[in-house]
Amino acid sequence: MAARSAAVLLLAGVLSVMLFAWGVVGGGCDRRADRDAGGVITVEFWTLALRGNSDLERYITERIAAFEAQRPGVKVRWVDVPFEAMDRKLISAAGAGRAPDVVNFSDKTYARFIGLGALRDVKALLPGDADARFVPGALALGKMGGKVLALPWYLTTQAVVANEAVLSEAGMSAASLPKDWRGLMKAAREFREKVGGEGKSGGKYLFSVPLGHESDLLMMMFAEGLTPLKAGADGRLRGNLTDPAVVEMVKGWVELYRDGAIPREAATQGSSHLADLYQNGRLGLINIGPNFLNRIADQAPGVFETTRVGMPITGELGRGHVAVMVLGVTTQSTHPKEAAELVWFMTSEESQEKFCAVVPILPSTSGSLNKPQFTDKAAATQQAREVLRLEAERLKRPMREPLEKTVEAGLIAARALKDAVAYTPALEGWPDMRRSFEDGIKRALTGGEDVGAVLARVNGEWDRILSASSGGATVEALPRVDREVR
């Protein structure tokens, strides 16, 4: 416990340094006044892990050239940063007063930097209406307190992949199974009774989810209409893990694991165990990205043959989770207008549709999702064929034809995206809060600790992390889950 308290104090110190870097505490450093010459405005644009793929490099280079052609006198300096280096490089640049103008964040990294005051409100700088352009559930991540702090760039979401051969062993089928987590938990017990778990029938299970490492439990709380956080009397967020409904929900999953209805890997391994167990014929179904089907076809053709695809499993709200990559303008930008214009350009329908023609991702623009390549099987197959052609040329290997099931899963994911939500709170301490939660849940899963006691302890740790954060987070930081679609 003392070690955890020390860690919280260390976090507070680190955050203070980061706040100073952004000029939130004690004023900022002089911004790169010497970078522009001859009247040319240079906008520095940082992306996440896009170099190394020649097709992506050509795409980004072409889009930048198109942007510059529309805005004479504006130049874009593109810098690509590896995932694991972004936090360190961005904090270092900010400390020197040289943060980039535009930054590409993952939803989890964005959550930390929002609380540090790293991003500027671009609502008044945008050339158009963000609400009219973007998928609501994706845009909501970037909207706080009437401000627009980031725009969604590209998205990934999931579909259900079901092995009818495994399901049939319990007299089940993909069509007959519940489409929500609670119903699926009940069905998992029935499957175990009929087929058996560890040590029986090859250790087969109805499904699995990551519970202890890369845990989906917090996401599923929001999806069920529950919240692990609530506002205190002062309006600041506090932990809400001791709420009876939250405790009951977590206890249900822990008991499902302890009773052997989901595999042991759920406690200690992340999402990678889903693919491994499924292609080995040990799971009846999983929620996973559509392109996983290509891997099944290559490594487990027998499993692929009996695989069917469907809409993703959801919580009580009937809304799936979407992972969001965002673009934001930093508070240190000396050219916020031009930076906001670049963000608007890169997130346009045209730019995103070109992006989706290079790699298998989904756009955040509502209008794009109504286009044939995201709604029509023939058009989607043609786009998939173009992506595979580019891949084959880049890797210098024979081209493979699009798989019908992969195309179908992609269309399903695009359809589900319209009502999906980014279940990631925009909290600077969220990564640390997740780690604290996962450490506690692992002890409940594998060490037999009481769920209520574990959640109470984690709740206290959360409150210390939240109290150490800058300014105090409010309910504006929570995912928008205010309407049901079921």
Coordinates of C-alpha atoms in Angstrom, one line a residue:
M1 CA 0.0 0.0 0.0
A2 CA 2.9 2.3 0.9
A3 CA 4.4 1.6 -2.5
R4 CA 1.2 2.6 -4.2
S5 CA 0.9 5.8 -2.3
A6 CA 4.5 6.6 -3.3
A7 CA 3.6 5.9 -6.9
V8 CA 0.7 8.3 -6.7
L9 CA 3.0 11.0 -5.3
L10 CA 5.5 10.4 -8.0
L11 CA 2.6 10.7 -10.6
A12 CA 1.7 14.0 -9.1
G13 CA 5.3 15.2 -9.5
V14 CA 5.5 14.0 -13.0
L15 CA 2.2 15.7 -13.9
S16 CA 3.4 19.0 -12.4
V17 CA 6.5 18.9 -14.7
M18 CA 4.2 18.1 -17.6
L19 CA 1.9 21.0 -16.7
F20 CA 4.8 23.4 -16.6
A21 CA 5.9 22.2 -20.0
W22 CA 2.5 23.1 -21.5
G23 CA 2.6 26.5 -19.8
V24 CA -0.4 25.7 -17.6
V25 CA 1.7 26.3 -14.5
G26 CA 4.0 29.3 -14.3
G27 CA 3.9 30.2 -18.0
G28 CA 5.3 28.5 -21.1
C29 CA 8.5 28.9 -23.1
D30 CA 9.0 31.0 -26.2
R31 CA 7.5 29.1 -29.1
R32 CA 9.6 28.5 -32.3
A33 CA 9.5 32.0 -33.6
D34 CA 12.6 31.3 -35.8
R35 CA 11.1 28.5 -37.8
D36 CA 9.2 30.5 -40.4
A37 CA 11.2 32.3 -43.1
G38 CA 10.3 34.3 -46.2
G39 CA 6.8 34.7 -45.1
V40 CA 6.1 31.0 -45.3
I41 CA 4.0 29.5 -42.5
T42 CA 5.3 26.1 -41.5
V43 CA 2.8 23.7 -39.7
E44 CA 4.5 20.8 -38.0
F45 CA 2.4 17.6 -38.1
W46 CA 3.1 14.6 -35.9
T47 CA 1.6 11.2 -36.7
L48 CA 1.7 7.9 -34.9
A49 CA 3.6 4.9 -36.5
L50 CA 2.7 5.5 -40.2
R51 CA 6.2 5.4 -41.7
G52 CA 7.6 2.1 -42.8
N53 CA 4.6 1.4 -45.0
S54 CA 5.4 2.9 -48.4
D55 CA 1.7 3.1 -49.4
L56 CA 0.9 5.1 -46.2
E57 CA 3.8 7.3 -46.8
R58 CA 2.6 8.1 -50.3
Y59 CA -0.9 8.7 -49.0
I60 CA 0.3 11.2 -46.3
T61 CA 2.7 12.9 -48.8
E62 CA -0.1 13.3 -51.4
R63 CA -2.5 14.7 -48.9
I64 CA 0.0 17.2 -47.6
A65 CA 0.8 18.3 -51.2
A66 CA -2.9 18.7 -51.9
F67 CA -3.4 20.8 -48.7
E68 CA -0.4 23.0 -49.6
A69 CA -1.7 23.5 -53.1
Q70 CA -5.0 24.9 -51.7
R71 CA -3.1 27.2 -49.3
P72 CA -0.2 29.1 -50.9
G73 CA 2.3 30.2 -48.3
V74 CA 1.6 27.3 -46.0
K75 CA 4.0 24.4 -45.7
V76 CA 3.6 21.2 -43.7
R77 CA 6.5 19.5 -42.0
W78 CA 5.5 15.8 -41.4
V79 CA 7.2 13.9 -38.5
D80 CA 6.2 10.3 -37.8
V81 CA 6.7 9.1 -34.2
P82 CA 6.7 5.5 -33.0
F83 CA 3.8 4.6 -30.6
E84 CA 6.1 3.9 -27.6
A85 CA 8.0 7.2 -28.1
M86 CA 5.1 9.7 -28.5
D87 CA 4.6 10.6 -24.8
R88 CA 8.3 11.2 -24.2
K89 CA 9.0 13.1 -27.4
L90 CA 5.9 15.3 -27.0
I91 CA 6.7 16.2 -23.4
S92 CA 10.3 16.9 -24.3
A93 CA 9.3 19.2 -27.2
A94 CA 6.7 21.0 -25.0
G95 CA 9.3 21.6 -22.3
A96 CA 11.5 23.3 -24.9
G97 CA 8.6 25.4 -26.1
R98 CA 8.7 23.5 -29.4
A99 CA 5.6 21.3 -29.4
P100 CA 4.3 20.5 -32.9
D101 CA 1.2 22.3 -34.2
V102 CA -0.8 19.2 -35.0
V103 CA -0.6 15.9 -33.2
N104 CA -2.1 12.4 -33.9
F105 CA -3.1 10.7 -30.6
S106 CA -4.6 7.3 -29.9
D107 CA -7.7 7.6 -27.7
K108 CA -5.7 6.4 -24.7
T109 CA -2.8 8.8 -25.1
Y110 CA -5.2 11.6 -25.9
A111 CA -6.9 11.0 -22.6
R112 CA -3.7 11.8 -20.7
F113 CA -2.8 15.0 -22.6
I114 CA -6.3 16.5 -22.5
G115 CA -6.1 16.9 -18.7
L116 CA -2.7 18.5 -19.1
G117 CA -4.1 21.4 -21.2
A118 CA -2.1 20.3 -24.2
L119 CA -4.8 20.8 -26.8
R120 CA -6.5 24.0 -28.0
D121 CA -10.2 24.5 -28.6
V122 CA -10.5 24.6 -32.4
K123 CA -14.3 25.0 -32.5
A124 CA -14.1 28.7 -33.8
L125 CA -11.2 27.9 -36.1
L126 CA -12.8 25.1 -38.1
P127 CA -14.0 25.9 -41.6
G128 CA -17.1 23.8 -41.1
D129 CA -19.5 22.1 -38.7
A130 CA -17.9 19.1 -36.9
D131 CA -21.2 17.8 -35.7
A132 CA -22.5 17.6 -39.2
R133 CA -19.3 15.8 -40.5
F134 CA -18.5 13.1 -38.0
V135 CA -19.9 10.0 -36.4
P136 CA -21.3 11.2 -33.1
G137 CA -19.8 8.5 -30.9
A138 CA -16.3 9.2 -32.3
L139 CA -16.6 13.0 -32.2
A140 CA -17.8 12.9 -28.6
L141 CA -14.3 11.9 -27.5
G142 CA -13.0 15.3 -28.6
K143 CA -15.8 17.5 -27.2
M144 CA -15.6 18.7 -23.6
G145 CA -17.4 21.6 -22.0
G146 CA -18.6 23.1 -25.2
K147 CA -15.1 22.9 -26.7
V148 CA -13.8 20.9 -29.6
L149 CA -10.3 19.7 -28.5
A150 CA -9.7 17.1 -31.2
L151 CA -11.3 15.6 -34.3
P152 CA -11.6 11.9 -35.0
W153 CA -9.4 10.7 -37.8
Y154 CA -9.7 7.0 -38.4
L155 CA -11.5 4.3 -36.5
T156 CA -11.5 0.6 -35.8
T157 CA -14.3 -1.5 -34.4
Q158 CA -15.4 -5.1 -34.2
A159 CA -17.7 -7.8 -35.5
V160 CA -18.6 -11.2 -34.0
V161 CA -16.7 -14.2 -35.4
A162 CA -18.4 -17.5 -34.6
N163 CA -17.3 -21.1 -35.1
E164 CA -20.5 -23.0 -35.9
A165 CA -18.7 -26.4 -35.4
V166 CA -17.7 -25.6 -31.8
L167 CA -21.2 -24.1 -31.1
S168 CA -22.9 -27.2 -32.4
E169 CA -21.3 -29.3 -29.8
A170 CA -23.5 -27.6 -27.2
G171 CA -26.5 -27.6 -29.5
M172 CA -26.0 -23.8 -30.1
S173 CA -25.7 -21.7 -33.2
A174 CA -24.5 -18.1 -33.8
A175 CA -28.1 -17.1 -34.8
S176 CA -29.6 -18.4 -31.6
L177 CA -27.1 -16.9 -29.1
P178 CA -27.8 -13.7 -27.1
K179 CA -26.3 -10.5 -28.6
D180 CA -25.5 -8.9 -25.2
W181 CA -22.8 -9.7 -22.6
R182 CA -25.2 -10.7 -19.8
G183 CA -27.1 -13.1 -21.9
L184 CA -23.8 -14.5 -23.3
M185 CA -22.5 -15.0 -19.7
K186 CA -25.5 -17.2 -19.0
A187 CA -25.0 -19.1 -22.2
A188 CA -21.3 -19.7 -21.3
R189 CA -22.4 -21.6 -18.2
E190 CA -24.8 -23.8 -20.3
F191 CA -22.0 -24.4 -22.8
R192 CA -19.6 -25.5 -20.0
E193 CA -22.2 -27.9 -18.7
K194 CA -22.7 -29.5 -22.1
V195 CA -19.2 -29.5 -23.5
G196 CA -16.9 -28.9 -20.5
G197 CA -14.1 -26.4 -20.0
E198 CA -10.4 -27.0 -19.0
G199 CA -9.4 -30.6 -19.4
K200 CA -12.6 -31.6 -21.2
S201 CA -13.2 -31.7 -24.9
G202 CA -9.9 -30.0 -25.5
G203 CA -10.7 -27.1 -23.1
K204 CA -13.4 -25.5 -25.2
Y205 CA -15.4 -22.5 -24.1
L206 CA -18.3 -20.4 -25.6
F207 CA -16.2 -17.2 -25.6
S208 CA -13.5 -15.2 -23.8
V209 CA -12.7 -11.6 -23.0
P210 CA -9.6 -10.0 -21.4
L211 CA -10.3 -9.5 -17.8
G212 CA -7.0 -9.0 -16.0
H213 CA -4.6 -7.7 -18.6
E214 CA -5.8 -5.2 -21.2
S215 CA -9.1 -5.6 -19.3
D216 CA -12.4 -5.0 -21.1
L217 CA -14.3 -4.8 -17.8
L218 CA -14.2 -1.0 -17.6
M219 CA -15.3 -0.6 -21.2
M220 CA -18.1 -3.1 -20.5
M221 CA -19.3 -1.1 -17.5
F222 CA -19.9 1.9 -19.6
A223 CA -21.5 -0.3 -22.3
E224 CA -23.9 -1.6 -19.6
G225 CA -25.0 1.9 -18.7
L226 CA -22.9 1.8 -15.5
T227 CA -20.1 4.2 -14.6
P228 CA -17.0 3.5 -12.5
L229 CA -16.8 7.3 -11.9
K230 CA -19.2 9.9 -10.5
A231 CA -19.1 13.6 -9.6
G232 CA -18.5 14.5 -6.0
A233 CA -20.1 17.5 -4.2
D234 CA -17.5 19.8 -5.7
G235 CA -18.3 18.6 -9.2
R236 CA -15.0 16.7 -9.5
L237 CA -14.9 13.1 -10.5
R238 CA -14.5 10.4 -7.8
G239 CA -14.2 6.7 -8.0
N240 CA -17.6 4.8 -8.1
L241 CA -16.3 1.3 -8.0
T242 CA -18.1 0.5 -4.7
D243 CA -21.5 1.2 -6.2
P244 CA -23.6 -2.0 -5.7
A245 CA -24.4 -2.3 -9.4
V246 CA -20.7 -2.0 -10.3
V247 CA -19.7 -4.6 -7.7
E248 CA -22.4 -7.0 -8.8
M249 CA -21.3 -6.7 -12.5
V250 CA -17.6 -7.3 -11.7
K251 CA -18.4 -10.1 -9.3
G252 CA -20.4 -11.8 -12.1
W253 CA -17.4 -11.9 -14.3
V254 CA -15.1 -13.1 -11.6
E255 CA -17.4 -15.9 -10.7
L256 CA -17.8 -16.9 -14.3
Y257 CA -14.0 -17.2 -14.4
R258 CA -13.7 -19.0 -11.1
D259 CA -16.4 -21.5 -12.2
G260 CA -14.4 -22.4 -15.3
A261 CA -16.9 -21.0 -17.8
I262 CA -14.2 -18.9 -19.5
P263 CA -10.5 -19.9 -20.0
R264 CA -7.6 -19.2 -17.7
E265 CA -6.0 -17.0 -20.3
A266 CA -8.7 -14.4 -19.6
A267 CA -7.1 -13.5 -16.3
T268 CA -3.5 -13.0 -17.4
Q269 CA -3.4 -12.4 -21.2
G270 CA -4.7 -9.5 -23.3
S271 CA -6.7 -9.5 -26.5
S272 CA -4.1 -11.7 -28.3
H273 CA -5.4 -14.8 -26.5
L274 CA -8.8 -14.4 -28.3
A275 CA -7.2 -15.0 -31.7
D276 CA -5.0 -17.8 -30.5
L277 CA -7.7 -19.8 -28.8
Y278 CA -10.3 -19.2 -31.6
Q279 CA -8.1 -20.4 -34.4
N280 CA -7.2 -23.5 -32.4
G281 CA -10.9 -24.4 -32.2
R282 CA -11.2 -23.7 -28.5
L283 CA -13.7 -20.8 -28.6
G284 CA -17.2 -20.6 -30.0
L285 CA -17.2 -16.9 -30.7
I286 CA -15.2 -13.7 -30.1
N287 CA -15.6 -10.0 -30.7
I288 CA -12.6 -9.0 -32.9
G289 CA -11.5 -6.8 -35.9
P290 CA -12.7 -8.1 -39.3
N291 CA -9.3 -8.5 -40.7
F292 CA -8.5 -11.2 -38.2
L293 CA -10.4 -13.5 -40.6
N294 CA -7.5 -13.3 -43.0
R295 CA -5.3 -14.8 -40.3
I296 CA -7.8 -17.6 -39.7
A297 CA -7.9 -18.5 -43.4
D298 CA -4.1 -18.7 -43.5
Q299 CA -3.4 -20.5 -40.3
A300 CA -6.6 -22.5 -39.6
P301 CA -8.5 -23.1 -42.9
G302 CA -10.8 -25.7 -41.2
V303 CA -11.9 -23.2 -38.6
F304 CA -12.4 -20.6 -41.3
E305 CA -14.6 -22.9 -43.2
T306 CA -17.1 -23.2 -40.3
T307 CA -16.8 -19.5 -39.3
R308 CA -19.7 -17.1 -39.5
V309 CA -19.7 -13.4 -38.9
G310 CA -22.3 -11.1 -37.2
M311 CA -22.9 -7.9 -35.3
P312 CA -20.7 -7.3 -32.3
I313 CA -21.7 -8.2 -28.8
T314 CA -22.8 -5.2 -26.8
G315 CA -23.9 -4.2 -23.3
E316 CA -27.3 -3.1 -22.2
L317 CA -27.1 0.1 -24.2
G318 CA -26.7 -1.8 -27.5
R319 CA -23.8 0.3 -28.5
G320 CA -20.4 -1.2 -29.4
H321 CA -17.0 0.2 -28.6
V322 CA -14.9 2.1 -31.2
A323 CA -11.2 2.8 -31.0
V324 CA -10.5 6.3 -32.2
M325 CA -7.4 8.0 -33.6
V326 CA -7.7 11.8 -33.2
L327 CA -6.0 14.9 -34.5
G328 CA -5.6 18.0 -32.3
V329 CA -3.9 21.4 -32.3
T330 CA -1.5 22.0 -29.4
T331 CA -1.8 25.0 -27.2
Q332 CA 1.8 25.9 -28.2
S333 CA 1.0 26.2 -31.9
T334 CA 1.9 29.7 -33.2
H335 CA -0.3 29.0 -36.3
P336 CA -3.5 27.6 -34.8
K337 CA -5.7 28.7 -37.7
E338 CA -3.6 27.0 -40.3
A339 CA -3.1 24.0 -38.0
A340 CA -6.9 23.7 -37.5
E341 CA -7.3 23.9 -41.3
L342 CA -4.9 21.0 -41.7
V343 CA -6.8 18.9 -39.2
W344 CA -10.1 19.7 -41.0
F345 CA -8.5 18.7 -44.4
M346 CA -7.0 15.5 -43.2
T347 CA -10.3 14.4 -41.6
S348 CA -12.4 15.3 -44.6
E349 CA -14.5 12.7 -46.4
E350 CA -12.2 12.7 -49.4
S351 CA -9.0 12.3 -47.3
Q352 CA -10.5 9.5 -45.2
E353 CA -11.9 7.6 -48.1
K354 CA -8.5 7.7 -49.8
F355 CA -7.0 6.5 -46.5
C356 CA -9.4 3.6 -46.4
A357 CA -8.4 2.6 -49.9
V358 CA -4.8 2.1 -48.7
V359 CA -5.3 0.2 -45.4
P360 CA -8.3 -1.6 -43.9
I361 CA -9.6 1.0 -41.5
L362 CA -12.9 2.8 -41.1
P363 CA -13.6 6.5 -41.6
S364 CA -15.0 8.8 -38.9
T365 CA -17.1 10.8 -41.4
S366 CA -20.8 10.0 -41.4
G367 CA -21.2 10.7 -45.1
S368 CA -18.5 8.2 -46.0
L369 CA -20.3 5.4 -44.2
N370 CA -23.2 5.8 -46.6
K371 CA -20.9 5.3 -49.6
P372 CA -21.0 2.0 -51.6
Q373 CA -17.6 0.8 -50.4
F374 CA -19.0 0.7 -46.8
T375 CA -22.5 -0.5 -47.6
D376 CA -22.4 -2.6 -50.8
K377 CA -20.7 -6.0 -51.0
A378 CA -19.5 -5.6 -54.6
A379 CA -18.0 -2.1 -54.0
A380 CA -16.5 -3.2 -50.6
T381 CA -14.9 -6.2 -52.4
Q382 CA -13.4 -4.0 -55.0
Q383 CA -11.9 -1.7 -52.4
A384 CA -10.5 -4.7 -50.5
R385 CA -9.0 -5.9 -53.7
E386 CA -7.2 -2.6 -54.2
V387 CA -5.8 -2.7 -50.6
L388 CA -4.6 -6.2 -51.2
R389 CA -3.0 -5.2 -54.5
L390 CA -1.0 -2.4 -52.9
E391 CA 0.0 -4.8 -50.1
A392 CA 1.2 -7.4 -52.5
E393 CA 3.3 -4.8 -54.5
R394 CA 4.8 -3.4 -51.3
L395 CA 5.8 -6.8 -49.9
K396 CA 6.7 -8.2 -53.3
R397 CA 4.5 -11.3 -53.0
P398 CA 1.6 -12.7 -55.0
M399 CA -1.7 -10.9 -54.5
R400 CA -4.5 -12.7 -52.7
E401 CA -8.1 -12.2 -53.5
P402 CA -10.5 -10.7 -50.9
L403 CA -12.2 -13.2 -48.7
E404 CA -16.0 -13.0 -48.8
K405 CA -16.3 -13.4 -45.0
T406 CA -13.7 -10.6 -44.3
V407 CA -15.6 -8.3 -46.6
E408 CA -18.9 -9.2 -44.9
A409 CA -17.4 -8.6 -41.5
G410 CA -16.1 -5.2 -42.6
L411 CA -19.6 -4.2 -43.8
I412 CA -21.0 -5.3 -40.4
A413 CA -18.3 -3.3 -38.6
A414 CA -19.1 -0.2 -40.7
R415 CA -22.8 -0.6 -39.9
A416 CA -22.2 -1.0 -36.2
L417 CA -19.9 2.1 -36.2
K418 CA -22.8 4.5 -36.7
D419 CA -24.0 3.9 -33.2
A420 CA -20.7 3.0 -31.5
V421 CA -19.1 4.9 -28.6
A422 CA -15.5 5.5 -27.6
Y423 CA -15.7 4.1 -24.1
T424 CA -12.4 5.8 -23.1
P425 CA -12.7 8.6 -20.5
A426 CA -10.7 11.7 -21.4
L427 CA -8.7 11.7 -18.1
E428 CA -5.0 12.4 -17.8
G429 CA -4.7 9.7 -15.1
W430 CA -6.8 7.1 -16.9
P431 CA -3.8 4.9 -17.9
D432 CA -2.7 4.7 -14.3
M433 CA -6.2 4.1 -13.2
R434 CA -6.5 1.2 -15.6
R435 CA -3.3 -0.3 -14.3
S436 CA -4.5 0.0 -10.7
F437 CA -7.8 -1.7 -11.7
E438 CA -6.2 -4.5 -13.6
D439 CA -3.7 -5.2 -10.8
G440 CA -6.7 -5.6 -8.4
I441 CA -8.8 -7.7 -10.7
K442 CA -6.0 -10.1 -11.3
R443 CA -5.8 -10.7 -7.5
A444 CA -9.5 -11.3 -7.4
L445 CA -9.4 -13.7 -10.4
T446 CA -6.3 -15.7 -9.6
G447 CA -5.8 -15.1 -5.8
G448 CA -9.3 -15.5 -4.6
E449 CA -9.5 -12.1 -3.0
D450 CA -13.0 -10.7 -2.2
V451 CA -14.3 -8.6 -5.2
G452 CA -15.9 -6.0 -3.0
A453 CA -12.7 -5.5 -1.0
V454 CA -10.5 -5.3 -4.1
L455 CA -12.8 -2.7 -5.7
A456 CA -12.9 -0.6 -2.5
R457 CA -9.1 -0.6 -2.4
V458 CA -8.8 0.3 -6.1
N459 CA -11.5 3.0 -5.6
G460 CA -9.2 4.7 -3.0
E461 CA -6.3 4.5 -5.4
W462 CA -8.4 6.1 -8.1
D463 CA -9.4 9.0 -5.8
R464 CA -5.7 9.7 -5.0
I465 CA -4.8 9.7 -8.7
L466 CA -7.8 11.9 -9.6
S467 CA -6.9 14.4 -6.7
A468 CA -3.4 14.6 -8.1
S469 CA -4.6 15.6 -11.6
S470 CA -4.7 19.1 -12.9
G471 CA -7.8 21.2 -12.4
G472 CA -10.1 18.4 -11.5
A473 CA -11.9 16.2 -14.1
T474 CA -15.7 16.5 -14.4
V475 CA -18.4 14.3 -16.0
E476 CA -17.5 16.0 -19.3
A477 CA -14.6 13.6 -19.4
L478 CA -16.8 10.5 -19.4
P479 CA -18.0 8.7 -22.5
R480 CA -21.3 9.9 -23.9
V481 CA -23.7 6.9 -23.5
D482 CA -27.0 8.8 -23.1
R483 CA -29.2 6.9 -25.6
E484 CA -30.0 3.3 -26.4
V485 CA -30.2 1.9 -29.9
R486 CA -31.4 -1.6 -29.0

